[in-house]
Short mmCIF file of C-alpha atoms and ligand atoms in Angstrom, two decimals:
data_model
loop_
_atom_site.label_atom_id
_atom_site.label_comp_id
_atom_site.label_asym_id
_atom_site.label_seq_id
_atom_site.Cartn_x
_atom_site.Cartn_y
_atom_site.Cartn_z
CA UNK A 1 40.65 -63.05 -57.93
CA UNK A 2 42.05 -65.47 -55.45
CA UNK A 3 43.58 -64.96 -52.52
CA UNK A 4 47.61 -64.53 -53.46
CA UNK A 5 46.16 -62.12 -55.95
CA UNK A 6 44.35 -59.78 -53.17
CA UNK A 7 47.23 -60.08 -51.23
CA UNK A 8 49.73 -58.78 -54.25
CA UNK A 9 46.86 -56.39 -55.04
CA UNK A 10 46.93 -55.24 -51.85
CA UNK A 11 50.99 -55.02 -51.73
CA UNK A 12 51.01 -52.95 -54.81
CA UNK A 13 48.09 -50.73 -53.45
CA UNK A 14 50.42 -50.30 -50.36
CA UNK A 15 53.63 -49.87 -51.92
CA UNK A 16 52.45 -47.23 -54.88
CA UNK A 17 50.20 -45.79 -52.36
CA UNK A 18 53.56 -44.43 -49.95
CA UNK A 19 54.96 -41.37 -50.38
CA UNK A 20 57.88 -40.82 -52.64
CA UNK A 21 58.69 -37.68 -51.35
CA UNK A 22 57.15 -35.20 -47.99
CA UNK A 23 54.01 -33.52 -48.31
CA UNK A 24 52.11 -36.84 -49.70
CA UNK A 25 54.03 -37.07 -53.45
CA UNK A 26 53.48 -40.51 -54.66
CA UNK A 27 55.50 -42.47 -57.17
CA UNK A 28 54.46 -40.72 -60.69
CA UNK A 29 53.21 -44.49 -62.22
CA UNK A 30 50.73 -44.79 -58.75
CA UNK A 31 47.33 -43.47 -60.67
CA UNK A 32 48.23 -45.82 -63.88
CA UNK A 33 48.62 -48.92 -61.70
CA UNK A 34 45.33 -48.28 -60.12
CA UNK A 35 47.03 -48.27 -56.86
CA UNK A 36 44.67 -45.41 -55.62
CA UNK A 37 40.55 -44.70 -55.46
CA UNK A 38 39.58 -41.00 -55.99
CA UNK A 39 36.61 -39.59 -54.65
CA UNK A 40 35.73 -37.46 -56.75
CA UNK A 41 33.38 -39.43 -59.24
CA UNK A 42 29.89 -39.94 -57.85
CA UNK A 43 29.11 -44.03 -57.32
CA UNK A 44 27.06 -45.93 -59.45
CA UNK A 45 24.72 -46.82 -56.75
CA UNK A 46 24.37 -43.57 -55.26
CA UNK A 47 22.65 -42.28 -58.43
CA UNK A 48 20.58 -44.83 -58.67
CA UNK A 49 19.20 -44.08 -55.19
CA UNK A 50 19.09 -40.43 -56.65
CA UNK A 51 17.38 -41.17 -59.54
CA UNK A 52 14.48 -43.56 -57.39
CA UNK A 53 11.53 -41.54 -58.54
CA UNK A 54 12.49 -42.30 -62.54
CA UNK A 55 10.34 -45.08 -63.80
CA UNK A 56 12.71 -46.04 -67.01
CA UNK A 57 16.01 -45.75 -68.29
CA UNK A 58 14.29 -43.47 -70.82
CA UNK A 59 13.16 -41.17 -69.09
CA UNK A 60 16.43 -40.48 -67.82
CA UNK A 61 17.71 -39.79 -71.77
CA UNK A 62 19.68 -35.89 -72.26
CA UNK A 63 17.61 -33.79 -73.47
CA UNK A 64 20.59 -34.26 -76.49
CA UNK A 65 19.26 -37.39 -77.48
CA UNK A 66 15.67 -36.22 -78.18
CA UNK A 67 15.94 -33.46 -80.82
CA UNK A 68 18.32 -33.16 -83.97
CA UNK A 69 21.10 -31.61 -83.23
CA UNK A 70 23.29 -28.12 -85.03
CA UNK A 71 24.14 -27.64 -88.89
CA UNK A 72 27.82 -27.88 -89.85
CA UNK A 73 29.83 -24.72 -89.66
CA UNK A 74 32.93 -23.67 -92.19
CA UNK A 75 35.02 -23.13 -89.43
CA UNK A 76 34.67 -24.15 -85.55
CA UNK A 77 34.67 -22.63 -82.25
CA UNK A 78 34.57 -23.70 -78.64
CA UNK A 79 31.96 -25.46 -77.18
CA UNK A 80 29.80 -21.84 -75.52
CA UNK A 81 30.39 -23.03 -72.02
CA UNK A 82 34.34 -22.44 -72.71
CA UNK A 83 33.42 -18.90 -73.22
CA UNK A 84 35.47 -17.52 -70.80
CA UNK A 85 39.01 -19.76 -72.35
CA UNK A 86 40.20 -16.11 -73.54
CA UNK A 87 43.86 -14.52 -73.67
CA UNK A 88 44.52 -12.25 -71.03
CA UNK A 89 45.08 -8.88 -72.31
CA UNK A 90 47.74 -6.49 -71.03
CA UNK A 91 47.73 -3.27 -73.23
CA UNK A 92 50.68 -0.02 -72.46
CA UNK A 93 48.72 2.49 -71.70
CA UNK A 94 48.45 5.87 -74.54
CA UNK A 95 50.71 3.82 -77.29
CA UNK A 96 48.06 2.33 -79.58
CA UNK A 97 48.77 -1.26 -80.81
CA UNK A 98 51.66 -1.77 -77.98
CA UNK A 99 51.00 -5.16 -75.16
CA UNK A 100 50.57 -8.13 -74.93
CA UNK A 101 48.19 -10.83 -74.94
CA UNK A 102 48.72 -13.93 -72.77
CA UNK A 103 47.98 -17.50 -73.14
CA UNK A 104 45.65 -18.92 -70.42
CA UNK A 105 47.45 -21.88 -69.73
CA UNK A 106 45.46 -22.49 -66.06
CA UNK A 107 42.63 -22.98 -68.14
CA UNK A 108 44.36 -25.20 -70.57
CA UNK A 109 45.74 -28.72 -70.77
CA UNK A 110 48.62 -30.50 -72.96
CA UNK A 111 51.43 -28.69 -74.55
CA UNK A 112 50.12 -27.48 -78.00
CA UNK A 113 48.43 -23.68 -77.51
CA UNK A 114 45.31 -23.67 -80.14
CA UNK A 115 46.38 -20.97 -82.91
CA UNK A 116 43.42 -18.44 -81.39
CA UNK A 117 45.00 -18.44 -78.20
CA UNK A 118 48.84 -17.63 -79.00
CA UNK A 119 50.46 -15.15 -77.17
CA UNK A 120 50.53 -12.06 -78.95
CA UNK A 121 53.16 -9.12 -78.64
CA UNK A 122 52.78 -6.37 -80.91
CA UNK A 123 55.08 -2.76 -80.72
CA UNK A 124 52.83 -1.19 -83.05
CA UNK A 125 49.70 -2.97 -83.54
CA UNK A 126 48.57 -6.43 -85.97
CA UNK A 127 49.09 -4.97 -89.75
CA UNK A 128 46.88 -6.02 -92.69
CA UNK A 129 49.69 -7.45 -94.75
CA UNK A 130 48.09 -8.21 -98.64
CA UNK A 131 50.06 -11.93 -98.75
CA UNK A 132 49.83 -11.82 -102.75
CA UNK A 133 52.15 -8.60 -102.69
CA UNK A 134 54.00 -9.54 -99.72
CA UNK A 135 58.16 -9.91 -100.44
CA UNK A 136 60.62 -11.37 -98.86
CA UNK A 137 64.28 -10.06 -99.87
CA UNK A 138 67.78 -11.80 -99.29
CA UNK A 139 70.38 -9.35 -99.97
CA UNK A 140 73.38 -7.81 -98.10
CA UNK A 141 76.81 -9.91 -98.33
CA UNK A 142 75.18 -12.68 -100.57
CA UNK A 143 76.37 -13.71 -104.03
CA UNK A 144 73.00 -13.24 -105.72
CA UNK A 145 70.42 -10.87 -103.61
CA UNK A 146 66.84 -12.74 -104.48
CA UNK A 147 63.02 -12.02 -103.35
CA UNK A 148 60.88 -14.20 -102.87
CA UNK A 149 56.75 -14.09 -102.97
CA UNK A 150 54.86 -16.54 -100.92
CA UNK A 151 53.68 -18.89 -103.86
CA UNK A 152 57.39 -18.79 -104.60
CA UNK A 153 58.28 -19.90 -100.89
CA UNK A 154 55.45 -22.77 -101.05
CA UNK A 155 57.24 -24.62 -103.75
CA UNK A 156 60.17 -25.07 -101.48
CA UNK A 157 61.01 -28.18 -99.55
CA UNK A 158 59.22 -27.61 -96.09
CA UNK A 159 59.90 -28.70 -92.50
CA UNK A 160 57.43 -29.59 -89.59
CA UNK A 161 58.50 -28.54 -85.90
CA UNK A 162 56.97 -28.11 -82.68
CA UNK A 163 58.11 -25.57 -80.80
CA UNK A 164 57.75 -23.03 -78.13
CA UNK A 165 57.76 -18.88 -78.53
CA UNK A 166 58.76 -17.15 -75.25
CA UNK A 167 58.74 -13.61 -74.87
CA UNK A 168 61.92 -12.20 -73.40
CA UNK A 169 59.79 -10.41 -70.59
CA UNK A 170 57.74 -13.27 -69.62
CA UNK A 171 56.89 -13.94 -66.13
CA UNK A 172 58.74 -10.49 -65.17
CA UNK A 173 56.23 -9.73 -62.80
CA UNK A 174 58.06 -11.95 -60.50
CA UNK A 175 61.05 -9.84 -60.65
CA UNK A 176 59.24 -7.19 -57.94
CA UNK A 177 59.53 -7.07 -54.34
CA UNK A 178 55.75 -8.72 -53.57
CA UNK A 179 54.49 -12.00 -55.29
CA UNK A 180 51.80 -11.09 -58.16
CA UNK A 181 48.90 -12.47 -57.29
CA UNK A 182 47.58 -13.67 -60.07
CA UNK A 183 47.03 -16.86 -62.53
CA UNK A 184 49.58 -18.54 -64.46
CA UNK A 185 48.40 -17.12 -67.74
CA UNK A 186 48.42 -13.72 -66.39
CA UNK A 187 52.33 -14.31 -65.13
CA UNK A 188 53.55 -16.75 -67.17
CA UNK A 189 51.31 -16.42 -70.44
CA UNK A 190 53.85 -14.60 -72.33
CA UNK A 191 54.79 -18.45 -73.95
CA UNK A 192 53.06 -20.63 -76.43
CA UNK A 193 53.72 -23.82 -78.53
CA UNK A 194 52.73 -24.58 -81.56
CA UNK A 195 52.93 -27.08 -84.60
CA UNK A 196 55.46 -24.80 -87.57
CA UNK A 197 55.66 -25.81 -90.73
CA UNK A 198 57.54 -23.38 -93.22
CA UNK A 199 60.74 -23.31 -95.36
CA UNK A 200 64.37 -24.14 -93.20
CA UNK A 201 66.16 -20.46 -93.85
CA UNK A 202 69.29 -22.72 -94.73
CA UNK A 203 68.03 -23.39 -97.94
CA UNK A 204 67.39 -20.08 -99.15
CA UNK A 205 70.73 -18.88 -97.85
CA UNK A 206 72.84 -20.98 -99.86
CA UNK A 207 70.49 -20.44 -102.72
CA UNK A 208 71.62 -16.79 -102.23
CA UNK A 209 75.05 -17.53 -101.49
CA UNK A 210 76.92 -16.04 -98.30
CA UNK A 211 80.12 -14.18 -98.82
CA UNK A 212 82.95 -15.52 -96.67
CA UNK A 213 82.39 -11.94 -94.45
CA UNK A 214 78.93 -12.37 -93.83
CA UNK A 215 78.18 -13.28 -89.78
CA UNK A 216 75.18 -11.57 -89.00
CA UNK A 217 71.82 -11.50 -90.44
CA UNK A 218 69.84 -8.54 -89.55
CA UNK A 219 65.57 -9.41 -90.19
CA UNK A 220 63.08 -6.60 -90.37
CA UNK A 221 59.12 -6.54 -89.74
CA UNK A 222 56.66 -5.20 -92.16
CA UNK A 223 54.57 -3.74 -89.33
CA UNK A 224 54.56 -0.03 -88.03
CA UNK A 225 57.35 -0.93 -85.85
CA UNK A 226 59.73 -2.48 -88.41
CA UNK A 227 60.92 -4.61 -86.02
CA UNK A 228 64.17 -5.10 -86.21
CA UNK A 229 67.08 -7.47 -84.47
CA UNK A 230 70.18 -8.74 -85.64
CA UNK A 231 70.41 -12.50 -86.30
CA UNK A 232 73.83 -14.77 -85.46
CA UNK A 233 74.38 -16.36 -89.36
CA UNK A 234 75.15 -19.82 -87.62
CA UNK A 235 71.74 -19.86 -85.64
CA UNK A 236 69.64 -19.39 -89.15
CA UNK A 237 72.07 -22.18 -90.51
CA UNK A 238 71.33 -24.08 -88.00
CA UNK A 239 67.00 -25.00 -86.81
CA UNK A 240 65.59 -21.48 -88.37
CA UNK A 241 62.50 -21.31 -90.54
CA UNK A 242 60.47 -19.29 -92.39
CA UNK A 243 57.09 -20.42 -90.63
CA UNK A 244 53.97 -20.15 -93.38
CA UNK A 245 52.00 -22.48 -91.36
CA UNK A 246 50.76 -23.11 -87.35
CA UNK A 247 49.01 -25.66 -86.09
CA UNK A 248 48.38 -26.68 -89.90
CA UNK A 249 46.39 -23.96 -91.39
CA UNK A 250 48.01 -20.53 -92.28
CA UNK A 251 50.16 -18.31 -89.51
CA UNK A 252 47.24 -16.27 -88.14
CA UNK A 253 48.04 -12.37 -88.66
CA UNK A 254 48.83 -11.93 -84.70
CA UNK A 255 51.42 -14.48 -85.31
CA UNK A 256 53.05 -12.52 -88.45
CA UNK A 257 50.80 -13.66 -91.36
CA UNK A 258 51.98 -14.54 -94.31
CA UNK A 259 55.66 -15.63 -92.63
CA UNK A 260 57.35 -15.14 -89.52
CA UNK A 261 60.88 -16.14 -88.33
CA UNK A 262 61.50 -18.96 -86.18
CA UNK A 263 64.48 -18.99 -84.10
CA UNK A 264 63.49 -21.73 -82.09
CA UNK A 265 64.45 -21.20 -78.32
CA UNK A 266 65.68 -18.17 -78.62
CA UNK A 267 63.56 -15.15 -76.99
CA UNK A 268 60.55 -14.35 -78.77
CA UNK A 269 61.66 -10.74 -79.86
CA UNK A 270 63.78 -12.17 -82.61
CA UNK A 271 61.20 -14.23 -83.70
CA UNK A 272 60.31 -11.11 -86.13
CA UNK A 273 56.43 -11.57 -87.54
CA UNK A 274 55.45 -10.37 -90.89
CA UNK A 275 59.30 -10.87 -92.39
CA UNK A 276 59.95 -8.60 -95.01
CA UNK A 277 63.99 -8.80 -95.40
CA UNK A 278 67.30 -10.34 -94.15
CA UNK A 279 70.50 -8.21 -95.02
CA UNK A 280 73.94 -10.31 -94.46
CA UNK A 281 76.24 -8.27 -92.43
CA UNK A 282 79.68 -8.92 -90.69
CA UNK A 283 78.54 -7.93 -87.60
CA UNK A 284 75.40 -7.13 -85.51
CA UNK A 285 73.11 -4.15 -86.09
CA UNK A 286 73.00 -2.89 -82.83
CA UNK A 287 69.19 -2.10 -83.71
CA UNK A 288 66.47 0.06 -81.36
CA UNK A 289 64.63 -3.26 -80.55
CA UNK A 290 68.42 -4.61 -79.39
CA UNK A 291 69.75 -2.07 -77.50
CA UNK A 292 66.53 -0.09 -75.69
CA UNK A 293 65.23 -3.35 -74.94
CA UNK A 294 65.84 -7.00 -74.53
CA UNK A 295 69.61 -6.52 -72.47
CA UNK A 296 69.98 -7.38 -69.37
CA UNK A 297 72.02 -4.93 -66.43
CA UNK A 298 73.84 -6.54 -64.62
CA UNK A 299 75.19 -5.69 -60.81
CA UNK A 300 78.59 -3.95 -62.15
CA UNK A 301 76.21 -1.53 -64.62
CA UNK A 302 76.57 -3.73 -67.59
CA UNK A 303 74.44 -4.51 -70.27
CA UNK A 304 74.76 -7.89 -71.56
CA UNK A 305 73.63 -8.17 -75.55
CA UNK A 306 72.16 -10.86 -77.56
CA UNK A 307 71.81 -13.39 -74.64
CA UNK A 308 69.21 -15.45 -77.44
CA UNK A 309 68.51 -18.57 -75.85
CA UNK A 310 66.40 -19.28 -72.66
CA UNK A 311 67.07 -21.15 -69.80
CA UNK A 312 64.82 -24.46 -68.95
CA UNK A 313 61.91 -23.60 -66.98
CA UNK A 314 58.40 -24.57 -65.86
CA UNK A 315 55.18 -24.12 -63.89
CA UNK A 316 52.81 -26.15 -62.46
CA UNK A 317 49.58 -25.46 -63.66
CA UNK A 318 47.37 -27.67 -61.65
CA UNK A 319 46.85 -26.82 -59.18
CA UNK A 320 47.47 -23.07 -59.58
CA UNK A 321 46.77 -19.55 -58.40
CA UNK A 322 42.50 -18.63 -58.70
CA UNK A 323 42.00 -22.92 -58.06
CA UNK A 324 40.23 -24.07 -54.97
CA UNK A 325 41.20 -27.99 -53.82
CA UNK A 326 38.22 -29.99 -52.85
CA UNK A 327 39.12 -31.14 -49.41
CA UNK A 328 42.26 -33.58 -48.57
CA UNK A 329 42.28 -36.53 -51.12
CA UNK A 330 43.98 -37.76 -54.17
CA UNK A 331 44.95 -35.03 -56.96
CA UNK A 332 47.33 -34.88 -59.97
CA UNK A 333 49.86 -32.02 -60.06
CA UNK A 334 50.42 -31.05 -63.54
CA UNK A 335 52.33 -28.54 -65.36
CA UNK A 336 54.74 -27.63 -67.83
CA UNK A 337 58.27 -27.11 -68.78
CA UNK A 338 60.78 -26.16 -71.67
CA UNK A 339 64.23 -25.02 -72.50
CA UNK A 340 65.66 -23.28 -75.34
CA UNK A 341 68.57 -25.16 -75.31
CA UNK A 342 66.67 -28.59 -76.05
CA UNK A 343 64.49 -31.46 -74.89
CA UNK A 344 63.29 -31.29 -71.09
CA UNK A 345 65.30 -34.38 -69.23
CA UNK A 346 63.68 -34.07 -66.13
CA UNK A 347 61.03 -32.48 -63.92
CA UNK A 348 61.41 -32.49 -60.47
CA UNK A 349 58.09 -31.59 -57.79
CA UNK A 350 57.95 -30.86 -54.33
CA UNK A 351 55.18 -30.69 -51.94
CA UNK A 352 56.97 -29.76 -48.96
CA UNK A 353 58.34 -26.42 -50.20
CA UNK A 354 61.17 -28.14 -51.98
CA UNK A 355 62.59 -30.16 -48.61
CA UNK A 356 62.44 -33.37 -50.55
CA UNK A 357 61.75 -34.13 -54.42
CA UNK A 358 59.73 -36.59 -56.93
CA UNK A 359 60.62 -37.06 -60.41
CA UNK A 360 57.26 -36.32 -62.53
CA UNK A 361 56.00 -38.42 -65.42
CA UNK A 362 57.26 -36.50 -68.44
CA UNK A 363 54.23 -36.50 -71.35
CA UNK A 364 56.33 -38.15 -74.34
CA UNK A 365 57.32 -37.62 -76.92
CA UNK A 366 59.49 -34.65 -75.11
CA UNK A 367 60.39 -32.34 -77.73
CA UNK A 368 63.39 -30.33 -78.38
CA UNK A 369 62.62 -26.44 -77.65
CA UNK A 370 58.49 -27.13 -77.24
CA UNK A 371 56.63 -27.14 -74.34
CA UNK A 372 56.42 -30.82 -72.22
CA UNK A 373 54.03 -31.76 -70.27
CA UNK A 374 54.49 -33.01 -66.81
CA UNK A 375 52.48 -35.14 -64.08
CA UNK A 376 52.97 -36.10 -60.88
CA UNK A 377 50.20 -37.84 -58.25
CA UNK A 378 49.24 -36.22 -55.18
CA UNK A 379 47.47 -36.89 -51.98
CA UNK A 380 46.85 -34.21 -49.90
CA UNK A 381 46.58 -34.13 -46.44
CA UNK A 382 44.72 -30.44 -46.04
CA UNK A 383 47.52 -29.36 -44.61
CA UNK A 384 49.02 -26.06 -45.47
CA UNK A 385 51.83 -27.06 -47.90
CA UNK A 386 53.66 -25.16 -50.85
CA UNK A 387 54.41 -26.82 -54.25
CA UNK A 388 56.81 -25.98 -56.55
CA UNK A 389 58.53 -27.49 -59.96
CA UNK A 390 62.09 -27.25 -61.27
CA UNK A 391 63.58 -28.79 -64.77
CA UNK A 392 66.44 -29.76 -66.18
CA UNK A 393 67.91 -29.86 -69.83
CA UNK A 394 69.29 -32.24 -71.55
CA UNK A 395 72.38 -30.15 -71.45
CA UNK A 396 71.87 -30.04 -67.24
CA UNK A 397 71.24 -26.69 -66.57
CA UNK A 398 68.79 -26.70 -63.55
CA UNK A 399 66.08 -24.08 -63.13
CA UNK A 400 66.95 -21.98 -60.71
CA UNK A 401 65.28 -20.40 -57.40
CA UNK A 402 63.72 -16.81 -57.45
CA UNK A 403 66.95 -15.38 -55.01
CA UNK A 404 69.80 -16.70 -57.11
CA UNK A 405 68.48 -15.39 -60.28
CA UNK A 406 67.80 -11.93 -58.83
CA UNK A 407 71.16 -11.84 -57.56
CA UNK A 408 72.74 -12.02 -60.56
CA UNK A 409 70.99 -9.46 -62.11
CA UNK A 410 70.64 -5.44 -61.41
CA UNK A 411 68.23 -4.31 -59.47
CA UNK A 412 64.85 -3.96 -61.71
CA UNK A 413 66.37 -6.27 -64.80
CA UNK A 414 63.40 -8.05 -65.74
CA UNK A 415 64.16 -10.05 -68.92
CA UNK A 416 64.77 -14.07 -68.88
CA UNK A 417 63.21 -14.41 -65.84
CA UNK A 418 63.00 -18.63 -65.45
CA UNK A 419 63.07 -19.25 -61.70
CA UNK A 420 60.72 -21.24 -59.80
CA UNK A 421 57.35 -20.53 -59.22
CA UNK A 422 56.14 -21.62 -55.90
CA UNK A 423 52.25 -21.92 -55.01
CA UNK A 424 51.32 -21.81 -51.24
CA UNK A 425 48.20 -23.89 -50.43
CA UNK A 426 46.27 -23.27 -47.33
CA UNK A 427 44.09 -25.41 -45.33
CA UNK A 428 41.05 -24.53 -47.21
CA UNK A 429 42.78 -25.66 -50.45
CA UNK A 430 43.14 -22.06 -51.79
CA UNK A 431 46.65 -21.52 -54.30
CA UNK A 432 48.66 -18.23 -53.63
CA UNK A 433 51.40 -17.52 -55.54
CA UNK A 434 54.86 -16.85 -52.50
CA UNK A 435 58.42 -16.62 -52.87
CA UNK A 436 58.98 -18.13 -49.31
N1 MTE B 1 57.16 -7.49 -86.66
C1 MTE B 1 57.40 -7.75 -85.57
N2 MTE B 1 57.92 -8.88 -84.94
C2 MTE B 1 57.46 -9.16 -83.27
C3 MTE B 1 57.36 -8.04 -82.72
C4 MTE B 1 56.46 -6.99 -83.16
O1 MTE B 1 55.99 -6.40 -82.61
N3 MTE B 1 57.06 -6.53 -84.58
N4 MTE B 1 57.27 -8.78 -81.74
C5 MTE B 1 58.19 -9.55 -81.38
C6 MTE B 1 57.68 -10.08 -80.00
S1 MTE B 1 58.59 -8.83 -77.97
C7 MTE B 1 57.38 -11.40 -79.19
S2 MTE B 1 57.88 -12.06 -77.34
C8 MTE B 1 56.99 -12.02 -80.19
C9 MTE B 1 56.12 -12.35 -80.25
O2 MTE B 1 55.31 -13.78 -81.12
P1 MTE B 1 53.75 -14.23 -80.97
O3 MTE B 1 52.63 -12.20 -81.35
O4 MTE B 1 53.22 -14.54 -82.35
O5 MTE B 1 53.46 -14.59 -79.62
O6 MTE B 1 57.10 -11.71 -81.56
C10 MTE B 1 58.00 -10.92 -81.53
N5 MTE B 1 58.33 -10.47 -83.09
MO1 MO B 2 58.51 -10.30 -76.29
#
């Protein structure tokens, strides 16, 4: 490097190293351009010094190089030291089979949820469905009622798409008066994102032939809860899928094996698992599952029904509750964003409690109704601060703050919570959930 190169490099370094917003947020490309240095890695010089007693390179070989490795396995599992990465359970007392398990997003990275960590919400356990006997019936206001087996469905043209599923009750703990001190998985883990492969519902409905009076469709599951929901016909004719595969393999029993209804962007509950029938009707059926639950009580005492699409949402996963930041210096703020209305357009991050904001980098490609990973470089000064993020989707809808979100509803209404998650960082680097 000659003198002018060095000067240009220094200029780049100081420009990219310059905060773009309060609290030490740097430009989203600062890390990529090599404008900053990390203190995380031990320098080679330091390593050589500490290993000064070792006479040869060979004596330093890792143990793994000295003997053959293990044999192959028919189905792989994560590394032994990753045993702690597990779904987080919350079971409903005295109701066997009812409850949830959550995806530990704070222990993961990227945007796809491994199938074994997909969150679960069962109303009466996981049924043991015999795939060779299971059938899907399409009936009601149709010209030809049809019955499909798994084998027949596998002969139809399929689609592969990446989509999230989020329970309507996800993040509901944040509607309580005091901020729950829990991990991202514990608070927001009723969300997962998979690659789904299956048959478009529109193809099957076309084959059955819809009676012009048909406007809604009852979807019913083959579990002991007999989960039943009314779906607008237009959604089924749009981007709905009978999902047969999840991340390349058959849908897991917990996710609805051998087939589930996938309604991208709609509240989790209506994505009926172990799907056994679709009945075309004139209007919604007002089933137990869409009247006793999954409605939103408004301040005037009325309840909203069939509010199905989920709003724009984001949460910082790193750093987050339960993590300790290791002293002042450079870090990457990283998190997940999604919207039931389509693509995430922008994610903004604040490191000064919402006074100023910087635009995060989005991991490409950004997929409609899928989880998007966002990242932003940050230089923490070691002072107390509050981190938060907000997602804006392609329709221009902006993730709200908690207060305006709460004011929309009657007290105690906890469905469809999509307000911003604030993380308070103290001078020791501890991260806590906060509302302020
Ligand atoms: N048949 C059936 N479908 C169901 C449920 C159920 O209990 N039975 N739970 C619903 C709820 S409330 C949610 S949030 C999603 C959860 O899907 P998952 O368990 O695959 O994450 O499935 C929905 N579909
Ligand atoms: Mo749910």
